[in-house]
Short mmCIF file of N, CA and C in Angstrom, two decimals:
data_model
loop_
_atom_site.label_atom_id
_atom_site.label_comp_id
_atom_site.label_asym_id
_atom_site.label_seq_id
_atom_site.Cartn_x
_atom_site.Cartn_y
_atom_site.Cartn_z
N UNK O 328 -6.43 18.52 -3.19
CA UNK O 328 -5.33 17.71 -3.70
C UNK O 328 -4.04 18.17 -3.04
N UNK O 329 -3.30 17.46 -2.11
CA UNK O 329 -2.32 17.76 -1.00
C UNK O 329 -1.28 17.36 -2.12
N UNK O 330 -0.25 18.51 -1.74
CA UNK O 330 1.12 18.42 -2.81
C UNK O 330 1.96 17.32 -2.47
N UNK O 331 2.49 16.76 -3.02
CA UNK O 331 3.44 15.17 -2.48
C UNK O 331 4.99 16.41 -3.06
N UNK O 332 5.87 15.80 -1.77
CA UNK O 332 7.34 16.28 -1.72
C UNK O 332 7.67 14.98 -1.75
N UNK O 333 8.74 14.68 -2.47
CA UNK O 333 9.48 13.77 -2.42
C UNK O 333 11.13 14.22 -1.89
N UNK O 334 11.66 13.69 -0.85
CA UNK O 334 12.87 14.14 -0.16
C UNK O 334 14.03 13.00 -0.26
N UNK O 335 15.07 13.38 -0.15
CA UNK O 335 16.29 12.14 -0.31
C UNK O 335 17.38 13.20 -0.78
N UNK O 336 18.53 12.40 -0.81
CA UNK O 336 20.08 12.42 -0.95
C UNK O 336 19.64 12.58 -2.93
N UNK O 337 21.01 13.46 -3.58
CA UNK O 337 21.08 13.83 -4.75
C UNK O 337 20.90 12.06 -5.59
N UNK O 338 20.43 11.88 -6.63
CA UNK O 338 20.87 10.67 -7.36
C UNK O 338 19.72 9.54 -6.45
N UNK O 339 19.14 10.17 -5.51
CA UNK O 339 17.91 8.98 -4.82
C UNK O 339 16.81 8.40 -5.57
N UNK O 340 16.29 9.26 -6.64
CA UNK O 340 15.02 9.00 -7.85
C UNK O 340 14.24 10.28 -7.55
N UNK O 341 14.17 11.43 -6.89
CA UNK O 341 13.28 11.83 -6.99
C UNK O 341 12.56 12.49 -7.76
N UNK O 342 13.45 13.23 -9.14
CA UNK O 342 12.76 13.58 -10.42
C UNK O 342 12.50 12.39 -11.32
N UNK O 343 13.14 11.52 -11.17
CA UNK O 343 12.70 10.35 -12.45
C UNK O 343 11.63 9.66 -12.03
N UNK O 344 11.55 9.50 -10.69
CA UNK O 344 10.26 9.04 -9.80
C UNK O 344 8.97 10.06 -10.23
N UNK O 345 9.62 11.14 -9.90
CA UNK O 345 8.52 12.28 -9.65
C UNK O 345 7.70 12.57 -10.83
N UNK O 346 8.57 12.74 -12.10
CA UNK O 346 8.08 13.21 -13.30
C UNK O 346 7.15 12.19 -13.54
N UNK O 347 7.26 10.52 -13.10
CA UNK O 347 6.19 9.25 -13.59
C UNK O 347 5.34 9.40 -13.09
N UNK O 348 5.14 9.29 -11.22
CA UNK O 348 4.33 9.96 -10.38
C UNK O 348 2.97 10.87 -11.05
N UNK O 349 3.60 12.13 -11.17
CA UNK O 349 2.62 13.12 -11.37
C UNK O 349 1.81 13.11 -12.39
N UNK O 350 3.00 12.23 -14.04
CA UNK O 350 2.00 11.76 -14.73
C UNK O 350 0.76 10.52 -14.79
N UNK O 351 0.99 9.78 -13.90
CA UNK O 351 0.29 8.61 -13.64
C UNK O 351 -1.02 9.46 -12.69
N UNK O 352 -0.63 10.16 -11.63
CA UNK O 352 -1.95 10.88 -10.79
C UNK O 352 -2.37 11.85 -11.13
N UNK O 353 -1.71 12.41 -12.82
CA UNK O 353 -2.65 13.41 -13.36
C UNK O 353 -2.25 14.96 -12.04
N UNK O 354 -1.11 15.23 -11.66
CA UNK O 354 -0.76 16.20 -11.13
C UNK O 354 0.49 16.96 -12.07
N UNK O 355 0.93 17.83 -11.54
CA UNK O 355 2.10 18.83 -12.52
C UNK O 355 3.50 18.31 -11.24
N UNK O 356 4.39 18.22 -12.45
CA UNK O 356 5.15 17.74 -11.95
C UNK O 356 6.28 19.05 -11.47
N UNK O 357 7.05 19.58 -10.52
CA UNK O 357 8.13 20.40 -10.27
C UNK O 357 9.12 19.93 -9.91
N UNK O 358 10.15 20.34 -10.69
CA UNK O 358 11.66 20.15 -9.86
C UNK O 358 12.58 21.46 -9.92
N UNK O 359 12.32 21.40 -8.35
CA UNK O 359 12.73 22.76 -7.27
C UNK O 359 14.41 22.87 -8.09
N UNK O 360 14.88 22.21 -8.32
CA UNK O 360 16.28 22.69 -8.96
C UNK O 360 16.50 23.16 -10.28
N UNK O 361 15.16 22.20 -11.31
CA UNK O 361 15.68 23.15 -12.32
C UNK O 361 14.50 24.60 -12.73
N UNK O 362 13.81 25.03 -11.41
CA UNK O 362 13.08 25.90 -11.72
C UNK O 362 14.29 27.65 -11.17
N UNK O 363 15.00 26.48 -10.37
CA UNK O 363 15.89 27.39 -9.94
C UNK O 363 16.74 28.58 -10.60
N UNK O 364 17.35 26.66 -11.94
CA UNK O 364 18.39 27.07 -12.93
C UNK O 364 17.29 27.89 -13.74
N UNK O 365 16.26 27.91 -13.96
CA UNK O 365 15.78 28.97 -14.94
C UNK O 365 15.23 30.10 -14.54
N UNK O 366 15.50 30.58 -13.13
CA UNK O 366 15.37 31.84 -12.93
C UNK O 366 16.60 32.20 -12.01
N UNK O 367 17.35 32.18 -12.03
CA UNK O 367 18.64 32.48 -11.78
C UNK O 367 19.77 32.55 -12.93
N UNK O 368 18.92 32.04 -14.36
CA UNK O 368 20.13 31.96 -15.68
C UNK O 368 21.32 31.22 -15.23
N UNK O 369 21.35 30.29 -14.37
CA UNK O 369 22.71 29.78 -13.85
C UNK O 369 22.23 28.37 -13.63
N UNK O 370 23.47 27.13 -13.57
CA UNK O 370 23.38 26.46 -13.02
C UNK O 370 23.68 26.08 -11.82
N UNK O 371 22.64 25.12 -10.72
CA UNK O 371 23.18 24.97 -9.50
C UNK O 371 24.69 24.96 -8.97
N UNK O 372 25.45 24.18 -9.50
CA UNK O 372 27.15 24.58 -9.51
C UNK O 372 27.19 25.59 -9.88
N UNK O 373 26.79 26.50 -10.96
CA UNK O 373 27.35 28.02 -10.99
C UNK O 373 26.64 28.77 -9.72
N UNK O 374 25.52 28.84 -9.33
CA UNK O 374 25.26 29.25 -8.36
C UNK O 374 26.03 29.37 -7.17
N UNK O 375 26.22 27.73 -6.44
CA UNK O 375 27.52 27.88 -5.40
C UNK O 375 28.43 28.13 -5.90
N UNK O 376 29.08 28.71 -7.09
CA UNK O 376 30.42 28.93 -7.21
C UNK O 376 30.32 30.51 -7.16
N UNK O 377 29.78 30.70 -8.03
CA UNK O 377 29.25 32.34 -7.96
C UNK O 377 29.08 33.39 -6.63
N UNK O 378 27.72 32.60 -5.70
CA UNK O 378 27.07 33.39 -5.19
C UNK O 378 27.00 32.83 -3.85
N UNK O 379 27.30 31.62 -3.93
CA UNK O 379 27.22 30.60 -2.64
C UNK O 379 26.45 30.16 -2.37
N UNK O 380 26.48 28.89 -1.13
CA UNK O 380 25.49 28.24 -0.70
C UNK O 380 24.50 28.85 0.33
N UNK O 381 24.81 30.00 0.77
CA UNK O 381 23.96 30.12 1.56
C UNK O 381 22.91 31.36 0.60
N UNK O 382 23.04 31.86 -0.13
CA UNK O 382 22.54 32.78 -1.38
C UNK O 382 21.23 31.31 -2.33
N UNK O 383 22.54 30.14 -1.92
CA UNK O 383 21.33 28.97 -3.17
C UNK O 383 19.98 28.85 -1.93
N UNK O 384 20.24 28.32 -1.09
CA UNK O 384 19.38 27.93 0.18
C UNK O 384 18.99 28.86 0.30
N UNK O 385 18.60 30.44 0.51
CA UNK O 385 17.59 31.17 0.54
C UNK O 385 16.97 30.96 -0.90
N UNK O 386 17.19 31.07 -1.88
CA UNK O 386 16.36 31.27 -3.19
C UNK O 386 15.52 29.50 -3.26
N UNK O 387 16.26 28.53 -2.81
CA UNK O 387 15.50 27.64 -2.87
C UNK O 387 14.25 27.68 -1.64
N UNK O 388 14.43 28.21 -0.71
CA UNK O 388 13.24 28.20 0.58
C UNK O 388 12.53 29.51 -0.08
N UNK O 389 12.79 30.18 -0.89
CA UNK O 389 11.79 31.15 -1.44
C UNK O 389 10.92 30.43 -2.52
N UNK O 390 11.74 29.63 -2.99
CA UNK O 390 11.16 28.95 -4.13
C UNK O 390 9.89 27.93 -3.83
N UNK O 391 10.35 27.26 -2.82
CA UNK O 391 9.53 26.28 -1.62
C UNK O 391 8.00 26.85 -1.40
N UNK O 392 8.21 28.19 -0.72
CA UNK O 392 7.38 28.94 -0.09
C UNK O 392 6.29 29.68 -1.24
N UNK O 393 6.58 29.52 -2.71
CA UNK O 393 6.09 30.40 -3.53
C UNK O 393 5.13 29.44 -4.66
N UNK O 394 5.25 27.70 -4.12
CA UNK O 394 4.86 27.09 -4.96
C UNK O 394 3.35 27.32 -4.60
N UNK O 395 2.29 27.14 -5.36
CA UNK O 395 1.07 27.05 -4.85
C UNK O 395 0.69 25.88 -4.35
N UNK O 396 -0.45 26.21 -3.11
CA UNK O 396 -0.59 24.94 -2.30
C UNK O 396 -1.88 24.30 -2.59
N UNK O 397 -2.00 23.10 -1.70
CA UNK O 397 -2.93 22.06 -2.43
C UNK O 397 -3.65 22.33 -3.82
N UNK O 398 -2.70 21.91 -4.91
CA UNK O 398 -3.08 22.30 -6.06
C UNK O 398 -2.94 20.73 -7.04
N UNK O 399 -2.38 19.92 -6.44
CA UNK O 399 -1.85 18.85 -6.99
C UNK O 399 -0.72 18.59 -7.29
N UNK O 400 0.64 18.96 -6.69
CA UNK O 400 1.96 18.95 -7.37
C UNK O 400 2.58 17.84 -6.95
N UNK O 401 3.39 17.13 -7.45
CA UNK O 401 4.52 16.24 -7.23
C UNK O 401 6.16 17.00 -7.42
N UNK O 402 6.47 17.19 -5.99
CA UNK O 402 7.68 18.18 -6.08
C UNK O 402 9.12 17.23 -5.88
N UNK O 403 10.14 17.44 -7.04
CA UNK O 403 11.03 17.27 -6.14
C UNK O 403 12.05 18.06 -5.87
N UNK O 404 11.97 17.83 -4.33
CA UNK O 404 12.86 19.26 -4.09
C UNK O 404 14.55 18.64 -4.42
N UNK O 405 15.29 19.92 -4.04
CA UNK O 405 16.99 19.47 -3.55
C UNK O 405 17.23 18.85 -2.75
N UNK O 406 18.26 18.04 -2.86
CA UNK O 406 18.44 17.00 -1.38
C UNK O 406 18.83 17.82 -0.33
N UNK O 407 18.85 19.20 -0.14
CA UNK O 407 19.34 19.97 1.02
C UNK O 407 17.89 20.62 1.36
N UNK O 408 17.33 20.45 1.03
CA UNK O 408 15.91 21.83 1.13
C UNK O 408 15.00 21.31 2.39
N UNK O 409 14.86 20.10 2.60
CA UNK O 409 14.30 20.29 4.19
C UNK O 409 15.42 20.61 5.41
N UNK O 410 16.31 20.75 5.29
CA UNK O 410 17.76 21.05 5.98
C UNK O 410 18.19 22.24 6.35
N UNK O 411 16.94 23.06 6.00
CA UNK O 411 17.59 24.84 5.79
C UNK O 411 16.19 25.48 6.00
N UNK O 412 16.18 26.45 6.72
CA UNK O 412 14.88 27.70 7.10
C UNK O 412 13.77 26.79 7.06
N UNK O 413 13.73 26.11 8.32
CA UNK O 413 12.69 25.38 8.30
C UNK O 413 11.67 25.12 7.04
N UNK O 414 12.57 24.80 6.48
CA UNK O 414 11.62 23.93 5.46
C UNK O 414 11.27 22.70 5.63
N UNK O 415 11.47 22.32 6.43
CA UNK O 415 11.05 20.73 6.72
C UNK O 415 9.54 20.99 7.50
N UNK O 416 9.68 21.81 8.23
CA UNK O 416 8.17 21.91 9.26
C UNK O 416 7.55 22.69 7.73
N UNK O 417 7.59 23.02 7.03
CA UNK O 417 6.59 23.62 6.04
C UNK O 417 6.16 22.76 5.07
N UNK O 418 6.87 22.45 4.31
CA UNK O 418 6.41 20.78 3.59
C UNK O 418 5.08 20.00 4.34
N UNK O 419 5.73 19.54 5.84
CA UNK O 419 4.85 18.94 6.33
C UNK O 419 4.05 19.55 6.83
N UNK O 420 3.41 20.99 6.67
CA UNK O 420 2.31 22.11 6.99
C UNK O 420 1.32 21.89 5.26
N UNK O 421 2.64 21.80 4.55
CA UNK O 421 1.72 21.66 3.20
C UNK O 421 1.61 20.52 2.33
N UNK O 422 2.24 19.62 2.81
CA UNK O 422 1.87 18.24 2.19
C UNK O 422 2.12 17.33 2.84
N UNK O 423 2.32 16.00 1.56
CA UNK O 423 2.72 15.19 2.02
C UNK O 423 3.77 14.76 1.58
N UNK O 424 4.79 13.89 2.29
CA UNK O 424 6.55 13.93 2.20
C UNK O 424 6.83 12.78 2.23
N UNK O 425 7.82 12.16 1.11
CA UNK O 425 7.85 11.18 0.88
C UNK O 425 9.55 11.07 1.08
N UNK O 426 10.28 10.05 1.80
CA UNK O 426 11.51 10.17 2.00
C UNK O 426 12.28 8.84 1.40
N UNK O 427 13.05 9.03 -0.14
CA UNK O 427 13.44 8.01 -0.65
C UNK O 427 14.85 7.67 -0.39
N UNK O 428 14.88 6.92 0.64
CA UNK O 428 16.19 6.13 1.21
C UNK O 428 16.92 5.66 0.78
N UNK O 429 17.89 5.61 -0.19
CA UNK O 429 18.90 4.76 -1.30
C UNK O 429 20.09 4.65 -0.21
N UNK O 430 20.67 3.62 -0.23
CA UNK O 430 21.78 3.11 0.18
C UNK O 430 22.95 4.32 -0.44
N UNK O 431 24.26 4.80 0.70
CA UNK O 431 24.68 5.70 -0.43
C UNK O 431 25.85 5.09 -1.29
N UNK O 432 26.00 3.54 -1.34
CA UNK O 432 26.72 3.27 -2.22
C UNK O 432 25.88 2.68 -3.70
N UNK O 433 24.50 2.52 -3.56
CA UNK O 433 24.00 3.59 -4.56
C UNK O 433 23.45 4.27 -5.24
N UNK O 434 23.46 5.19 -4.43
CA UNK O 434 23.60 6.28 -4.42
C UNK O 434 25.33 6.88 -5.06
N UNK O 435 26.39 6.57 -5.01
CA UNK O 435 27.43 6.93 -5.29
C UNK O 435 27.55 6.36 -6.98
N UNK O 436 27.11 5.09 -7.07
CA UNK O 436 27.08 4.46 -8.41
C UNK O 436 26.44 5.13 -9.11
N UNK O 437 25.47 6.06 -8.88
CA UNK O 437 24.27 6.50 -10.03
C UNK O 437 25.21 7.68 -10.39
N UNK O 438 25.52 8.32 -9.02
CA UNK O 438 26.59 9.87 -9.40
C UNK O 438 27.84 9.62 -10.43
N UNK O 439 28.23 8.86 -9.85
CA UNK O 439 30.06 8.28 -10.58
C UNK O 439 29.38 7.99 -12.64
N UNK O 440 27.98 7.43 -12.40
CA UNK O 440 27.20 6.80 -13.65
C UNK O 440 26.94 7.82 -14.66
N UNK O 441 26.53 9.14 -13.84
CA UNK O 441 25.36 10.42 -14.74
C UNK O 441 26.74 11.11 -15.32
N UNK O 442 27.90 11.09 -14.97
CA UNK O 442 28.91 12.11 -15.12
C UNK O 442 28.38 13.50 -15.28
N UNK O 443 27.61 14.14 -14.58
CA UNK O 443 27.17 15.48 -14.48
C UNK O 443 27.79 15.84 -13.75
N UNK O 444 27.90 16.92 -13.70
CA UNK O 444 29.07 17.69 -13.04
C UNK O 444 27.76 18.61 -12.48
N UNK O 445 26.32 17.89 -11.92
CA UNK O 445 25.78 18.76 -11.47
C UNK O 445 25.34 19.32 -10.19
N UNK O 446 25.92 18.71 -9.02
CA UNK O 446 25.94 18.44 -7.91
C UNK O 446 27.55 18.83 -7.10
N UNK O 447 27.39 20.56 -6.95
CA UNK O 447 28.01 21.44 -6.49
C UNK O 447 29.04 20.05 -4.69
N UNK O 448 27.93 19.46 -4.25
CA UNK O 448 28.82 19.13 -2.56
C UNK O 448 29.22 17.77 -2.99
N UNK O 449 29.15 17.60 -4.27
CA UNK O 449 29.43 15.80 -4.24
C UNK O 449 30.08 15.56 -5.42
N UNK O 450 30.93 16.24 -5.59
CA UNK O 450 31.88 16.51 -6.94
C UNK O 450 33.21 15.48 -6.46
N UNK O 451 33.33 14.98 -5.89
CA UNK O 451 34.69 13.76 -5.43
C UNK O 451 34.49 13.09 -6.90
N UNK O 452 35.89 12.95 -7.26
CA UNK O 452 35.84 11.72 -8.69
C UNK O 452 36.54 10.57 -8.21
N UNK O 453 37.05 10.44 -6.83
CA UNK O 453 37.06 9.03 -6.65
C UNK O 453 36.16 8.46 -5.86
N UNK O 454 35.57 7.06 -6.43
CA UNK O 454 34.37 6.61 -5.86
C UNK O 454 34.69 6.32 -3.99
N UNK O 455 35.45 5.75 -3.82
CA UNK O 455 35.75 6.21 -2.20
C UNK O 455 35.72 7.08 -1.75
N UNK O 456 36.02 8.30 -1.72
CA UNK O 456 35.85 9.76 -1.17
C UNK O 456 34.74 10.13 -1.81
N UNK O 457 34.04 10.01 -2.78
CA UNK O 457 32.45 10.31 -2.78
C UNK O 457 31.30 9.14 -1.74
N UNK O 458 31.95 7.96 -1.74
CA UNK O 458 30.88 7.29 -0.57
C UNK O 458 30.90 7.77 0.55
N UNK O 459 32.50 8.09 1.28
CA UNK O 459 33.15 9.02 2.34
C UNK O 459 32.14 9.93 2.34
N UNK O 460 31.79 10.93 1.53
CA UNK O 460 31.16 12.15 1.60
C UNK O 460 29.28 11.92 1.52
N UNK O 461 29.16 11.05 0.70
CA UNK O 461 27.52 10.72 0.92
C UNK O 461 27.48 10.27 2.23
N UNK O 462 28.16 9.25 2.93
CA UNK O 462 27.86 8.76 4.25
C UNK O 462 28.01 10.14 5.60
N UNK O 463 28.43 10.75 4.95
CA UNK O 463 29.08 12.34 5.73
C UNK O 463 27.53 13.24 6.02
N UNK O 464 26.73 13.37 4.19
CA UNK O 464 26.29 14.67 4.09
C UNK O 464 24.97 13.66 4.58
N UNK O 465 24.59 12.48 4.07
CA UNK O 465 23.44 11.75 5.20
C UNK O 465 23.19 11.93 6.27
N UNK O 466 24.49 11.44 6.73
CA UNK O 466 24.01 11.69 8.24
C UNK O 466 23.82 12.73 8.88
N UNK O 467 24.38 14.11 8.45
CA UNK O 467 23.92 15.57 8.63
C UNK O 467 22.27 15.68 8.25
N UNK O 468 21.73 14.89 7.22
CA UNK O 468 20.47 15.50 6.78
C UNK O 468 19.39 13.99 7.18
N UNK O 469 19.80 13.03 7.72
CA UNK O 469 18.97 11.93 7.88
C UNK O 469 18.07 12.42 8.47
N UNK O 470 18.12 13.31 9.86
CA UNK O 470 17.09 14.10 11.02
C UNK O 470 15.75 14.66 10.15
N UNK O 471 16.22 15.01 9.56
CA UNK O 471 15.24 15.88 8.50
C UNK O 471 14.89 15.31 7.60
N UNK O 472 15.28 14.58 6.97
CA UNK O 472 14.92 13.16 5.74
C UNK O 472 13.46 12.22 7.19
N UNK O 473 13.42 12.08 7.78
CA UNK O 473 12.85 11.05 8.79
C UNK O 473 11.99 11.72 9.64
N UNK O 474 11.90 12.71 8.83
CA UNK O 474 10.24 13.46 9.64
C UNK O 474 9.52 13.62 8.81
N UNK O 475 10.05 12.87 6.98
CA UNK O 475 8.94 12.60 6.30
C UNK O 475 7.81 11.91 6.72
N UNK O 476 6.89 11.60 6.22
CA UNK O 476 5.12 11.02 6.22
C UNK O 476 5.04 9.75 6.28
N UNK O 477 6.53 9.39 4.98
CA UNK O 477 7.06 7.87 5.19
C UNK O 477 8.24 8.54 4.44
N UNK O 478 8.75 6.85 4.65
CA UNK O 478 10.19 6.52 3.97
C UNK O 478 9.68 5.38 3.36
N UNK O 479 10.56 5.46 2.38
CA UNK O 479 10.91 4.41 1.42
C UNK O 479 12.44 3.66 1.63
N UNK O 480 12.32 2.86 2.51
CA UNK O 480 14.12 2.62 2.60
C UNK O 480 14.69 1.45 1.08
N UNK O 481 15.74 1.36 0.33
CA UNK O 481 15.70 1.33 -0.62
C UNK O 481 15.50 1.86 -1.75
N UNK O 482 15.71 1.13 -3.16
CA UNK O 482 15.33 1.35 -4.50
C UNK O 482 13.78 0.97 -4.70
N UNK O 483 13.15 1.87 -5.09
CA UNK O 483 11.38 1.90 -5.33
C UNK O 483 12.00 1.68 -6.98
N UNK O 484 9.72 1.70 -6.78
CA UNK O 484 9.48 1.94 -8.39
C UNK O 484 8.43 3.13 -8.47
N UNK O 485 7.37 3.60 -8.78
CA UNK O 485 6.52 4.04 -9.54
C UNK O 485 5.16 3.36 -8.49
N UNK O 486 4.88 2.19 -8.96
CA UNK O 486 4.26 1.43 -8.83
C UNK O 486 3.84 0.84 -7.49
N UNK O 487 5.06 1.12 -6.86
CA UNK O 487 5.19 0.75 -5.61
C UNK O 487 4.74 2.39 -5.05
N UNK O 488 5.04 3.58 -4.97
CA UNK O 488 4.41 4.40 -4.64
C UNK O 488 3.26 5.11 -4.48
N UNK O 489 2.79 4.29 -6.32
CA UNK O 489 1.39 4.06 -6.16
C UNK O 489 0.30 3.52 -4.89
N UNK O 490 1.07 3.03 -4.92
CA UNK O 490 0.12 1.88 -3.91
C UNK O 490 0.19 2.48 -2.34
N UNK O 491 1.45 2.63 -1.97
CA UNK O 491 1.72 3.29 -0.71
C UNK O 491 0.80 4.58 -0.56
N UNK O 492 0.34 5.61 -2.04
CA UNK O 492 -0.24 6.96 -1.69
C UNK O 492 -1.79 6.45 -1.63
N UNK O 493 -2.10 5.20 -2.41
CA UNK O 493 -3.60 5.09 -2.33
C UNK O 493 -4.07 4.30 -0.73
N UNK O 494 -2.77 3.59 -0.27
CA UNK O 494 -3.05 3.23 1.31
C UNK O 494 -3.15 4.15 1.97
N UNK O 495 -2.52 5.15 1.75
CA UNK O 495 -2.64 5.90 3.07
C UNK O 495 -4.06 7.26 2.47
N UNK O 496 -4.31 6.79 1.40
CA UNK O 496 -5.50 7.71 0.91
C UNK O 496 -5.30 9.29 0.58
N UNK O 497 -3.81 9.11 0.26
CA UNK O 497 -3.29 10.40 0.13
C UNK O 497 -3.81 11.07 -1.32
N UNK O 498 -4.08 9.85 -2.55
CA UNK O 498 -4.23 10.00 -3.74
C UNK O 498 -5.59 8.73 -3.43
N UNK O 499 -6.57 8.97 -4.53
CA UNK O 499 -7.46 8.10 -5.08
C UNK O 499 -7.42 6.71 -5.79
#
């Protein structure tokens, strides 16, 4: 049972996706960020504020590296984690990678929507200088978003992923 990564920009679906996912294929569901916040006692913003980004990005590629493999997982990582210590060539050593493409305006609507203050690089409170900055931190990480297995360009469902993992015979 090959682990499915799901990859994309913050606010793309990949835990609300992921958590349906894993329950529908009967896999365990992970999300690389809040396994983070519970072994670090911190939240991701306290982290980069604290300790920094380059302190978060090692503990998350440790975190990456420590999940167990072909076990059945539906992961979703951080939108930075194939972007850093080759984690992108490892994913695709250990699974399969799913790259969910949201437009980043919205993408900006869902952020401006959650009012979480949980997303340390995308904290802009005016919706123009946060699209400014999603169209910014994309295109820094598209390279690495697009050496997923596939893409999903757009808003998915569930359902629709379904179908895409049983075509390619990734899932049963």
């Amino acid at each position: 049972m090959k682990n499915i990564f799901l990859l994309g920009m913050p606010s793309s679906g990949k835990s609300t996706l992921g958590r349906t996912l894993a329950r529908e294929i009967g896999y365990e569901f992970v999300d690389m960020d809040k396994r983070i916040e519970i072994r670090e006692l911190l939240t991701i913003a306290e982290i980069f504020n604290l300790k920094g980004e380059a302190y978060f990005r090692t503990v998350e590629s440790d975190l990456l590296r420590s999940l167990p493999q072909d076990t059945g997982l539906v992961v979703s990582t951080g939108g930075g984690v194939p972007c850093f210590h080759d984690n992108m060539a490892y994913i695709k050593e250990q699974g399969f990678s799913i790259f969910l493409d949201v437009p980043p305006r919205v993408l900006a609507d869902r952020i401006l929507h959650t009012r979480k203050n949980d997303r340390p690089l995308l904290s802009a409170e005016n919706p123009e200088e946060l699209l400014v900055t999603l169209e910014k931190k994309i295109g820094h990480r598209r390279s690495y978003y697009e050496q997923a297995d596939v893409t999903i360009a757009g808003e998915t469902d569930v359902q629709n992923l379904l179908e895409i993992l049983r075509h390619l015979q990734v899932i049963s």
